[in-house]
Short mmCIF file of C-alpha atoms and ligand atoms in Angstrom, two decimals:
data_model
loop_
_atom_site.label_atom_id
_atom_site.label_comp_id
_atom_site.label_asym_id
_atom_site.label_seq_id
_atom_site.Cartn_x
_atom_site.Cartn_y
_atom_site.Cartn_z
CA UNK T 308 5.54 -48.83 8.69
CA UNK T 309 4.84 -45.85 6.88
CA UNK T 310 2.41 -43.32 8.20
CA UNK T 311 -0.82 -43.58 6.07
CA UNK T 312 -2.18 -40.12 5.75
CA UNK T 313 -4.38 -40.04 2.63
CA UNK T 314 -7.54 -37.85 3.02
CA UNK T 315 -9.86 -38.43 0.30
CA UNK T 316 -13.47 -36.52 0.47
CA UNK T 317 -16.04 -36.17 -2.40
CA UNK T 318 -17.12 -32.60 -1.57
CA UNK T 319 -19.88 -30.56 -3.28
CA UNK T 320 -18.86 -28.85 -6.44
CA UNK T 321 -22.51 -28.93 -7.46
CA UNK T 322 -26.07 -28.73 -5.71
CA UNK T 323 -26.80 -31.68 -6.96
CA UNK T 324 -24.69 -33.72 -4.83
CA UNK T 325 -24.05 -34.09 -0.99
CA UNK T 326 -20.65 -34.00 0.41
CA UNK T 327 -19.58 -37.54 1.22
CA UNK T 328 -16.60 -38.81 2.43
CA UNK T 329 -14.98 -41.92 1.05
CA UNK T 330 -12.12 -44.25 1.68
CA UNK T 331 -10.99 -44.88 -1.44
CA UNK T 332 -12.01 -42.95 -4.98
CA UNK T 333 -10.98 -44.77 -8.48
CA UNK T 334 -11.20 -43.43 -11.69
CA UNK T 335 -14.90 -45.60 -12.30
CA UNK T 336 -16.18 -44.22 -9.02
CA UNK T 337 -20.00 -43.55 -9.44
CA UNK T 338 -23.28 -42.61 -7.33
CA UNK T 339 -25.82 -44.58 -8.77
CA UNK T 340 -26.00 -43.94 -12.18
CA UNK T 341 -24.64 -40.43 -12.28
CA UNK T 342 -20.75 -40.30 -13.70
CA UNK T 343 -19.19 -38.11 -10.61
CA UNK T 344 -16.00 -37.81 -12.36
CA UNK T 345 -16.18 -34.35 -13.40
CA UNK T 346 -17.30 -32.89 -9.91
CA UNK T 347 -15.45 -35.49 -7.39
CA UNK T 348 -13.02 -33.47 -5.03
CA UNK T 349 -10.49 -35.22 -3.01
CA UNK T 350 -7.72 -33.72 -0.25
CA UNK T 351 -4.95 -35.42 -0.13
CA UNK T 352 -1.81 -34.84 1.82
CA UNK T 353 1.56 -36.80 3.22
CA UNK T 354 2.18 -39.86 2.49
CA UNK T 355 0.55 -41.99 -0.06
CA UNK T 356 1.24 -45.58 -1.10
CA UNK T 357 -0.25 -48.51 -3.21
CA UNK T 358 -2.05 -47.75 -6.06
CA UNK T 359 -3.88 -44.21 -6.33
CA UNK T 360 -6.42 -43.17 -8.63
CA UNK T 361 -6.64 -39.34 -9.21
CA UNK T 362 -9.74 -38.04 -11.46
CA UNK T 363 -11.51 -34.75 -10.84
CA UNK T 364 -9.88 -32.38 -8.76
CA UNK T 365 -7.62 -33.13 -6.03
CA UNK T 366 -6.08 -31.00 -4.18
CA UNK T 367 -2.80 -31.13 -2.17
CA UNK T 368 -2.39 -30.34 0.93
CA UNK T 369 1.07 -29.71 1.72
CA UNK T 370 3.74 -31.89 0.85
CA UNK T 371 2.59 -35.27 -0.67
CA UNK T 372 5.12 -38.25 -1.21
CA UNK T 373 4.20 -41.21 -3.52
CA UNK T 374 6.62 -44.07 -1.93
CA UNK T 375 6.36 -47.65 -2.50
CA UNK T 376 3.07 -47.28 -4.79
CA UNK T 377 1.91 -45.85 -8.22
CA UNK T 378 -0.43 -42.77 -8.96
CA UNK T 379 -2.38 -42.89 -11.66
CA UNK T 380 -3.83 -39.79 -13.04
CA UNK T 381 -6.80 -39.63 -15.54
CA UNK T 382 -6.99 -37.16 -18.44
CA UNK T 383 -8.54 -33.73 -17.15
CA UNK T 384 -7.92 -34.37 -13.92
CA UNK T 385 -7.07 -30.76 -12.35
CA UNK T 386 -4.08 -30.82 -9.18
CA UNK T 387 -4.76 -27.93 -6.93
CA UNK T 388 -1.24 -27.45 -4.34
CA UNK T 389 -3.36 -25.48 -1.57
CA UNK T 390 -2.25 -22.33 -0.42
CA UNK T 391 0.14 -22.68 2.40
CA UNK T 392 1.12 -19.50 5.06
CA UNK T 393 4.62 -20.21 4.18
CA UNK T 394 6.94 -21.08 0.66
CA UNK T 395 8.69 -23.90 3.50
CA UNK T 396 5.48 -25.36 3.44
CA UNK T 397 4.35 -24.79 -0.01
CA UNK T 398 2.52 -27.74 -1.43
CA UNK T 399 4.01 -30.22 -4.01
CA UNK T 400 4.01 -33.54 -5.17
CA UNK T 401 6.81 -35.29 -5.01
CA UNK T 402 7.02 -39.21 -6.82
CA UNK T 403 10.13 -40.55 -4.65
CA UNK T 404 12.47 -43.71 -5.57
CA UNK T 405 10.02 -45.87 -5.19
CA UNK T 406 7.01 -44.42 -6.89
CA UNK T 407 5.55 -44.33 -10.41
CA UNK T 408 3.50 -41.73 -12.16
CA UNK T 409 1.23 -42.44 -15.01
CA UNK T 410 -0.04 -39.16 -15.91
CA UNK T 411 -1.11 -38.99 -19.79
CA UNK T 412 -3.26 -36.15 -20.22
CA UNK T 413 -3.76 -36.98 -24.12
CA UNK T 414 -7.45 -37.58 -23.34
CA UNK T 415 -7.87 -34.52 -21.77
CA UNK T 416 -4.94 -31.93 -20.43
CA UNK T 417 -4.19 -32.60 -16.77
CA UNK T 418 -3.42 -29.65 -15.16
CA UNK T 419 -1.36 -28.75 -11.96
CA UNK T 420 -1.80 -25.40 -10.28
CA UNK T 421 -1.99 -23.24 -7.09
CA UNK T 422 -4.62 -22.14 -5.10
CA UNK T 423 -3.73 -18.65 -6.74
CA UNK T 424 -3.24 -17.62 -10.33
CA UNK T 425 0.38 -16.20 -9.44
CA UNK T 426 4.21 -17.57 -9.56
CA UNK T 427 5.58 -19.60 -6.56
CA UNK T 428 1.71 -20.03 -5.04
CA UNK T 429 2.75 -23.73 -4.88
CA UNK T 430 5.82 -26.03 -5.26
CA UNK T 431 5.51 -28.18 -8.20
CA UNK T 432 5.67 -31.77 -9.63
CA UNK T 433 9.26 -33.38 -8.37
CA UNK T 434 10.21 -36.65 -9.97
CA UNK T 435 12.75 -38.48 -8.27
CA UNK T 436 14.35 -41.79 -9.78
CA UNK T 437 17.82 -43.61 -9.37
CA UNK T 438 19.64 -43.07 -12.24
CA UNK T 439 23.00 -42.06 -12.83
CA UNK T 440 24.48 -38.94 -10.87
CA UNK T 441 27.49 -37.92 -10.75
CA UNK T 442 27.68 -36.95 -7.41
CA UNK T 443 29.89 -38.91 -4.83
CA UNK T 444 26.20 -40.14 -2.82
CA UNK T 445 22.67 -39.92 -3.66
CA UNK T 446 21.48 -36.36 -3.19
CA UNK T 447 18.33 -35.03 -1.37
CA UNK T 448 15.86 -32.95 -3.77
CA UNK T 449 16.71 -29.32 -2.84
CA UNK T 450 13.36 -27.55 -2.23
CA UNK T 451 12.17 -29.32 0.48
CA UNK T 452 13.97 -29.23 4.13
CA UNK T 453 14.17 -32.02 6.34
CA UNK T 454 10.96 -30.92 8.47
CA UNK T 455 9.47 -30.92 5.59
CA UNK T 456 10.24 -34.75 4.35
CA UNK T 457 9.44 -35.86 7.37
CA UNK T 458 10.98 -39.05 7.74
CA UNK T 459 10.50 -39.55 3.58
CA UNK T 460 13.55 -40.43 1.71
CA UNK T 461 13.83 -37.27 -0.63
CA UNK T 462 17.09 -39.06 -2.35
CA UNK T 463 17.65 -39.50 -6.20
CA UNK T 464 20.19 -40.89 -8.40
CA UNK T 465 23.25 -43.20 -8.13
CA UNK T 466 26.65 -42.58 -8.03
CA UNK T 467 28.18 -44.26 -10.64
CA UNK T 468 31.65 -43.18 -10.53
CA UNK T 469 34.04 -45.68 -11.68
CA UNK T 470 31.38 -47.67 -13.30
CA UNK T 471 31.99 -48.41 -17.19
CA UNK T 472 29.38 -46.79 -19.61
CA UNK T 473 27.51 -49.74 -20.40
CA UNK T 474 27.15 -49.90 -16.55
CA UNK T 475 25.67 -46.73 -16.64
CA UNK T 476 23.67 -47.11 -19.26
CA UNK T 477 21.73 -50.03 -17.55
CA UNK T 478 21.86 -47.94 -14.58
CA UNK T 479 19.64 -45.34 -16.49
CA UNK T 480 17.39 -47.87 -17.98
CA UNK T 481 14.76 -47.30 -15.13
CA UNK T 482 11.13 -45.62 -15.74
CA UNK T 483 9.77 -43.30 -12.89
CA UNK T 484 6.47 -43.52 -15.61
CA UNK T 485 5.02 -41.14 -17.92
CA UNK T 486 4.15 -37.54 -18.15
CA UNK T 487 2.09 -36.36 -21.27
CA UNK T 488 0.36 -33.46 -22.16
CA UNK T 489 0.70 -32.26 -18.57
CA UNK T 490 0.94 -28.77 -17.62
CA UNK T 491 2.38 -26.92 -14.18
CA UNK T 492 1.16 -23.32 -13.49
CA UNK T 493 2.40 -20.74 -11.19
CA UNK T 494 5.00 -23.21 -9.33
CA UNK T 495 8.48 -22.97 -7.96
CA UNK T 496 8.12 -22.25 -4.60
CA UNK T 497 11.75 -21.25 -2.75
CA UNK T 498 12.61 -21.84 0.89
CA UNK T 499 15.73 -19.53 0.45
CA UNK T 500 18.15 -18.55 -2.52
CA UNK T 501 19.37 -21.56 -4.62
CA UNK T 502 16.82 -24.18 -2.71
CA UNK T 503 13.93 -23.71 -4.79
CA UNK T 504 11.24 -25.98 -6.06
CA UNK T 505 9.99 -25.76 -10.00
CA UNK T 506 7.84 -26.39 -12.18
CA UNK T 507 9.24 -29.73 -13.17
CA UNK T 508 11.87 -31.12 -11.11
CA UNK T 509 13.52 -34.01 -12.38
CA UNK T 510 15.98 -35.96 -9.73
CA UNK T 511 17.41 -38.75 -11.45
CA UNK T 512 14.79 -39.73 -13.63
CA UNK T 513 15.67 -42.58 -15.95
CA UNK T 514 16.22 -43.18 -19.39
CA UNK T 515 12.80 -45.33 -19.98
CA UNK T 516 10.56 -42.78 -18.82
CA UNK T 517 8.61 -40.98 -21.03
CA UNK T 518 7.65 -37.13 -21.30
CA UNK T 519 6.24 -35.37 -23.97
CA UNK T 520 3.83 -32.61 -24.16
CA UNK T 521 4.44 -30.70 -21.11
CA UNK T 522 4.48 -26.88 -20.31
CA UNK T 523 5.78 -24.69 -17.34
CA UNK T 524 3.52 -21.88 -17.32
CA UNK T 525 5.26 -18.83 -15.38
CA UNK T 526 6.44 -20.23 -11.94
CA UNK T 527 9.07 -18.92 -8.99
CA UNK T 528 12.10 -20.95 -10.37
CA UNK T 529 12.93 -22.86 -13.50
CA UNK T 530 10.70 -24.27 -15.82
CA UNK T 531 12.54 -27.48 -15.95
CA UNK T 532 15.18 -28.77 -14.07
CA UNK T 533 17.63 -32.20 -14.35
CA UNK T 534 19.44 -33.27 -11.76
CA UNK T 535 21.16 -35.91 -12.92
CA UNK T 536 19.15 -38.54 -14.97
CA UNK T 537 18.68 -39.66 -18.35
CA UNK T 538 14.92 -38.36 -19.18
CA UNK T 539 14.58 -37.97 -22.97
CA UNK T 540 11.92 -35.21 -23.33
CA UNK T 541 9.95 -34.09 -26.39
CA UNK T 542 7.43 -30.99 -27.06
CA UNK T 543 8.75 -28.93 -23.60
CA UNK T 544 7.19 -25.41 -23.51
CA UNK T 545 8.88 -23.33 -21.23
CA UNK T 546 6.69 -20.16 -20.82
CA UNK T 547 7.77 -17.36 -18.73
CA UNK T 548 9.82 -18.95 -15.62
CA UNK T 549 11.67 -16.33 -13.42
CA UNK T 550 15.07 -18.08 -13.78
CA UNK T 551 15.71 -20.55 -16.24
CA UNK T 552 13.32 -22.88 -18.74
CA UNK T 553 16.13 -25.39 -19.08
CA UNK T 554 18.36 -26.25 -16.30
CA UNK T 555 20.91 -29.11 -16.24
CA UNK T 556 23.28 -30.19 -12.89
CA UNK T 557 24.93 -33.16 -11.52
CA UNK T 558 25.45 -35.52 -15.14
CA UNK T 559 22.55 -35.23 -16.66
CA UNK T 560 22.81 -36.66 -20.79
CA UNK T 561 19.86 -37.64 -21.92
CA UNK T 562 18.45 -35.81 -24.79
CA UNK T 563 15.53 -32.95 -25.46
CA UNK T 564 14.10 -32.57 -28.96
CA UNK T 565 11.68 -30.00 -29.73
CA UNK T 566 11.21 -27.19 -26.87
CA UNK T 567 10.32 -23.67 -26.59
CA UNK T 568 10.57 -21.26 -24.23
CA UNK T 569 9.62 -17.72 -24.04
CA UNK T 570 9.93 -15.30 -21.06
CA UNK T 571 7.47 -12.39 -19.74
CA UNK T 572 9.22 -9.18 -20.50
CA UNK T 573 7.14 -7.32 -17.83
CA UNK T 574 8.90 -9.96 -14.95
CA UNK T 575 11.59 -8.89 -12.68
CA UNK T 576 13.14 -12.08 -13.17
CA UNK T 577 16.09 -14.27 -10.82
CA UNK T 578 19.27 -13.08 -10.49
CA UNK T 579 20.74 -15.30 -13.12
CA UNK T 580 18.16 -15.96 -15.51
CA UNK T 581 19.09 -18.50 -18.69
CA UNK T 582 17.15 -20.07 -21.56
CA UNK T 583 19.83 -22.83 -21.04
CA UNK T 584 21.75 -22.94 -18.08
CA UNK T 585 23.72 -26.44 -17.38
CA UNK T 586 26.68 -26.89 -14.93
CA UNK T 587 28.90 -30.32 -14.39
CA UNK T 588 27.92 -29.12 -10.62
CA UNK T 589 27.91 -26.13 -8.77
CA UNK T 590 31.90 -26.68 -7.87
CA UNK T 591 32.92 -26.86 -11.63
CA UNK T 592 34.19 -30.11 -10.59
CA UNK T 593 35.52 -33.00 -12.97
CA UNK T 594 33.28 -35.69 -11.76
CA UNK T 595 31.62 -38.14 -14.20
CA UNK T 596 29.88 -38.34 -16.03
CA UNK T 597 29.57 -35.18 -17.33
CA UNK T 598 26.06 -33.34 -17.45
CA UNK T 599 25.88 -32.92 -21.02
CA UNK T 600 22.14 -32.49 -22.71
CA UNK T 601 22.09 -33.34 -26.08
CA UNK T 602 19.74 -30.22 -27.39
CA UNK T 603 17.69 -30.44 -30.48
CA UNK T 604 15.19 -28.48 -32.45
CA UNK T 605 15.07 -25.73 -29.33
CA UNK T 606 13.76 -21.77 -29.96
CA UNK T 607 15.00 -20.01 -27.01
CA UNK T 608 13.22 -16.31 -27.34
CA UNK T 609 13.96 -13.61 -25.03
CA UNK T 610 13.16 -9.88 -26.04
CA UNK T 611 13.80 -7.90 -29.25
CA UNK T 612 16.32 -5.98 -27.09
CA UNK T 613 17.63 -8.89 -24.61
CA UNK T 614 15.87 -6.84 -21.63
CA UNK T 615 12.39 -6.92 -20.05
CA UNK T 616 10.86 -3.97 -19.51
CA UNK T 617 11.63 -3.65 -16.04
CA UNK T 618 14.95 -3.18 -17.48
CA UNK T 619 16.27 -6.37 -15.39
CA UNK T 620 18.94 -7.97 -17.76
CA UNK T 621 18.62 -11.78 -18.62
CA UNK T 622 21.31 -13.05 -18.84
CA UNK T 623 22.44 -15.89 -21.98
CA UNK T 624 20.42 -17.70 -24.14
CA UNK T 625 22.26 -20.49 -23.27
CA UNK T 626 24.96 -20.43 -20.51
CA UNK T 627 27.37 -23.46 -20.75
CA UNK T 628 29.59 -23.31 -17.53
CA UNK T 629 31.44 -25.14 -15.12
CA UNK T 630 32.93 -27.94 -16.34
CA UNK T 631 29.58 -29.03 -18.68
CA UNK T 632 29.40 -30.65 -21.94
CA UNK T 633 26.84 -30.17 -24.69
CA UNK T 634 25.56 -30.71 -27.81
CA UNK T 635 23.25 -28.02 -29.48
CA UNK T 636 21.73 -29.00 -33.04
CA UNK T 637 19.38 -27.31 -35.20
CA UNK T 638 18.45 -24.62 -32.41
CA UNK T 639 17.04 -20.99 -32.45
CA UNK T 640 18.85 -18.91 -29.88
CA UNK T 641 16.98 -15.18 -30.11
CA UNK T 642 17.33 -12.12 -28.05
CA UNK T 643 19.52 -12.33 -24.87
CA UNK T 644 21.95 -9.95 -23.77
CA UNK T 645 24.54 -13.54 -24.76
CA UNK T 646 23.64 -15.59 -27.38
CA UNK T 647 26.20 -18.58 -26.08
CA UNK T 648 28.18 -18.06 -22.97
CA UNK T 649 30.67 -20.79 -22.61
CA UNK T 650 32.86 -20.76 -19.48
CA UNK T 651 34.80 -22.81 -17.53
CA UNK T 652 36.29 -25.41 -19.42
CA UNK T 653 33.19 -26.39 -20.52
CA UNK T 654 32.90 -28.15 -23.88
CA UNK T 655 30.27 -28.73 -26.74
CA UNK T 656 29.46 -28.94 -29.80
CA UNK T 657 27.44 -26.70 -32.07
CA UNK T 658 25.03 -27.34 -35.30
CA UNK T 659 23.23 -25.95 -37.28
CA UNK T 660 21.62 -23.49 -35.04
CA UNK T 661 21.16 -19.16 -35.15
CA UNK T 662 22.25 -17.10 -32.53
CA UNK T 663 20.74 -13.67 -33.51
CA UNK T 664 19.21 -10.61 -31.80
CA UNK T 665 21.69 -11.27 -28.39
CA UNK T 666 22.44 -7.64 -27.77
CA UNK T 667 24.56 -6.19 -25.53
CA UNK T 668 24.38 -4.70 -21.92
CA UNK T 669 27.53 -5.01 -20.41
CA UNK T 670 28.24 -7.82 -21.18
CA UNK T 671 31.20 -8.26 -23.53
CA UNK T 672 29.59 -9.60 -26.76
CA UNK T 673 26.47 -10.10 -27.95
CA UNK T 674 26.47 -13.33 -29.49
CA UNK T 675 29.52 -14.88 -27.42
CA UNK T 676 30.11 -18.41 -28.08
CA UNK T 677 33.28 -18.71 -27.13
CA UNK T 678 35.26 -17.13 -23.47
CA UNK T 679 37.59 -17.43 -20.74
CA UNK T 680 39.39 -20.57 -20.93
CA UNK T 681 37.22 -23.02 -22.64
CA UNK T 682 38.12 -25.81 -24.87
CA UNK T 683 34.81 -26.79 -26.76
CA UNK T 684 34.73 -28.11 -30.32
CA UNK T 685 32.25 -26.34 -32.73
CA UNK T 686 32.83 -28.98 -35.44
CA UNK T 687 30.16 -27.48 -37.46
CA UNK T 688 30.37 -23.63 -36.56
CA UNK T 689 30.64 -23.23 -40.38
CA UNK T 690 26.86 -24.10 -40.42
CA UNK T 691 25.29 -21.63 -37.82
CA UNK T 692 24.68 -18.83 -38.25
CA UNK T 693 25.90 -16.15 -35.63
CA UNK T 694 24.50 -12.98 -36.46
CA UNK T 695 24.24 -9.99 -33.66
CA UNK T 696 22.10 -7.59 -35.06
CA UNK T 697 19.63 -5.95 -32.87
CA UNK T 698 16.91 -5.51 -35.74
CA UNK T 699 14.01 -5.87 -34.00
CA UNK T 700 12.52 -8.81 -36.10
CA UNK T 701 10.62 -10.61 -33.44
CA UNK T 702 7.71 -8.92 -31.15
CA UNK T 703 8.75 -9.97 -28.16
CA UNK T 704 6.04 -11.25 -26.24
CA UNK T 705 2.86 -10.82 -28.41
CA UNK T 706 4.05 -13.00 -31.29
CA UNK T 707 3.76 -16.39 -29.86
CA UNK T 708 5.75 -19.27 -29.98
CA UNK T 709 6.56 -19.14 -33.82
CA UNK T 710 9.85 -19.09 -34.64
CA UNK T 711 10.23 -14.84 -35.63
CA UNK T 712 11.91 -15.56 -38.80
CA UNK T 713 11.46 -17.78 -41.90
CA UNK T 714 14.28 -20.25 -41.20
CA UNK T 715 14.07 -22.03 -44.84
CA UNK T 716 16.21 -19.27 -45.48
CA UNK T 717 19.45 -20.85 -43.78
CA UNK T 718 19.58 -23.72 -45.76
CA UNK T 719 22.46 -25.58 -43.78
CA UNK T 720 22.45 -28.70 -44.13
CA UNK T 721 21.04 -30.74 -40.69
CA UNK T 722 22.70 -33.24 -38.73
CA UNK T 723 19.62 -34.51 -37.38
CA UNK T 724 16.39 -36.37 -38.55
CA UNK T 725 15.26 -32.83 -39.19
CA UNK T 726 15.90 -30.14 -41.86
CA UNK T 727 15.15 -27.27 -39.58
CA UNK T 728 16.17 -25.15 -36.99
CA UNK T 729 14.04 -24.39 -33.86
CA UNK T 730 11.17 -25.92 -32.55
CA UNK T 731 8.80 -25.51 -35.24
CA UNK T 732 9.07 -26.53 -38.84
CA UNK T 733 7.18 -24.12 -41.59
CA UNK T 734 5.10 -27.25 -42.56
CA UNK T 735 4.61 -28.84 -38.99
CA UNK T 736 4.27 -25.52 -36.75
CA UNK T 737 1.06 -26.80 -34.87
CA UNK T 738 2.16 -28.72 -31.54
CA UNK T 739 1.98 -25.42 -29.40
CA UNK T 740 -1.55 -24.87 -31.07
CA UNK T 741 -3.45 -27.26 -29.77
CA UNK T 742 -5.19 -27.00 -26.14
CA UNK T 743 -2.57 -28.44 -23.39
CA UNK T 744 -0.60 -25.04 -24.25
CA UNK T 745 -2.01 -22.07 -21.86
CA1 CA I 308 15.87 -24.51 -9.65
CA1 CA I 309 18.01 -22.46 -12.08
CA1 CA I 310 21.42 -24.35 -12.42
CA1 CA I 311 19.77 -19.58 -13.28
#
């Protein structure tokens, strides 16, 4: 039987209530007459099952593991990971196998943060499902050691080697829930280099669950990592991560339309920092099936000169490596040191998209698309525009999310539903506007 930890306390956020502590809280919970909602405080930490109602604030202390059970989370509800002596420990929340998440913040943002207003103050939201992989086993969720899991399978994804496509495809038909108009601040909290927790983690996540809306606001790590899976995503903001806003491993293909991300020039930044960074796995190996996001409608902004001001290097805009596949359509790539790097036999596909302001450092071209021994297919090269001038025509951080450029003026035709490159069209530029976007 699994342990049953869940600490739930109403505690006073206002004189006008008494601290009380309660076994259970749902979203209707009242006292008397007077709506609590907006002031009721829970703590809740290891493992929690059954249906859960989260409203208010609640706060998480340490690790928390949803298994067997779903967790529904109201609009406005604020998730505060409490501050924890060391990263090991760091509070997250992690939905396993066997959990679902119904978080749709449309209502009302719902917000997950740290204790602290700064980067890697917490872990993050992980969102483990059992869709396709193309590992050999089921992985474990890096981020979190096995002290840590205590006893909780941490698992995601099946192999699915050998299996036909439709196979797979009803493999990835599975729903780990919803995530919408969600945003994660200050996560990504790293128990030692390449084991890191993010903002968004995404472990196998299947093909019928549905995010839109959601922003990584600064954090440790990535802004939003796949590990295998077939999550379609729409309306990502990626703002100011430390490594990189997009990261694909282990076969992910499922498909992101409209995203944005932006970085913080002032930030030191990881060691290998990417808009895009996607791998077939870290040993370049040929095991299916391949990760291969299909990319749409992305703006990928670094700096007017491809450094931050600390003068720490990013690295591509979009780094295709190891054995990965891709498609990129109707896409902004803007002010990296690399516009595309493309390495390792890695293969994709290319529409409709400008690479510009990717300046040099040492690297050995500014907008390279194309390197080492790498076989991809850029059936429609003829209709992007690679361009490598350094001309200063976006203001790095202070200009938003807006794409820097009017983009009518590359009139290729699209491939997609839309006639537009980036994120934003000039007629329907308002989804990072509205209040969910910090
Ligand atoms: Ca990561
Ligand atoms: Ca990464
Ligand atoms: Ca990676
Ligand atoms: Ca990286």
């Amino acid at each position: 039987m699994k342990k049953f930890l869940l600490k739930q306390s109403l505690v006073l956020l206002s004189v006008l209530f008494a601290s009380v502590t309660m076994i259970s809280c749902s979203n209707d919970s009242e006292l008397g007459s007077v709506d609590t909602r907006a002031t009721q405080s829970i703590t809740v930490s290891g493992v929690i099952t059954g249906t859960n109602n989260w409203s208010g604030t609640v706060y998480l202390d340490g690790k928390v593991f949803l298994v067997n059970g779903t967790l529904n989370i109201a609009a406005g509800t604020t998730i505060i990971g409490k501050a924890k002596s060391t990263a090991v420990e760091s509070s997250a929340l992690i939905i396993t196998k066997t959990g679902t998440i119904n978080a749709d913040g449309t209502n009302g943002t719902i917000i997950f943060k740290g204790e602290a207003d700064t980067e890697g103050s917490w872990g993050g939201l992980v969102l483990l499902g059992t869709a396709a992989i193309n590992q050999p086993t089921a992985k474990e969720i890096e981020g979190i050691t096995p002290a840590q899991a205590a006893g909780n399978d941490i698992t995601y994804g099946t192999s699915v080697q050998g299996k036909t496509p439709a196979e797979i495809i009803a493999i990835n038909n599975v729903s780990s829930g919803t995530l919408k108009y969600v945003r994660v601040e200050n996560a990504g909290a790293s128990i030692s280099d390449a084991n890191e927790l993010n903002a968004f983690t995404f472990g196998g996540v299947g093909a019928l669950t549905t995010v839109d809306h959601c922003q990584a606001y600064h954090g440790a790590d990535d802004a939003f990592e796949f590990f295998g899976g077939a999550v379609n995503c729409t309306y990502l903001v990626a703002t100011a991560c430390d490594d990189d806003a997009f990261d694909f491993d282990f076969g992910y293909t499922g498909t992101i339309q409209f995203a944005v991300a932006t970085i913080e020039p002032s930030f030191a930044y990881s060691k290998d920092p990417n808009g895009i960074e996607c791998d077939n796995d870290g040993a370049s190996s040929l095991l299916t099936p391949f990760t291969h996001p299909v990319l749409r409608n992305l703006t990928i902004v670094g700096t007017s000169t491809g450094k931050t001001s600390a003068n720490v290097a990013l690295k591509s805009a979009a780094n295709f490596r190891r054995n990965c596949q891709f498609t990129l359509e109707n896409s902004v790539l803007y002010g990296f040191p690399k516009g595309i790097y493309f390495t390792d036999e890695s293969q994709g596909q290319l529409d409709n998209s400008v690479l510009t302001n990717n300046v040099i450092s040492s690297e050995p071209s500014g907008n390279e698309i194309v390197s080492g021994t790498n076989s991809g297919t850029f059936a429609n090269l003829t209709n992007s525009l690679v361009a490598s001038t350094a001309n200063g025509l976006f203001n790095a951080w202070g200009a938003g999310y807006k794409n820097p450029f009017d983009l009518a003026a590359f009139s290729a035709p699209a491939l997609t539903s839309t006639t537009y490159k980036g994120a934003f069209s000039s007629t329907e530029d308002t989804w990072t506007s509205a209040t969910w976007v910090r």
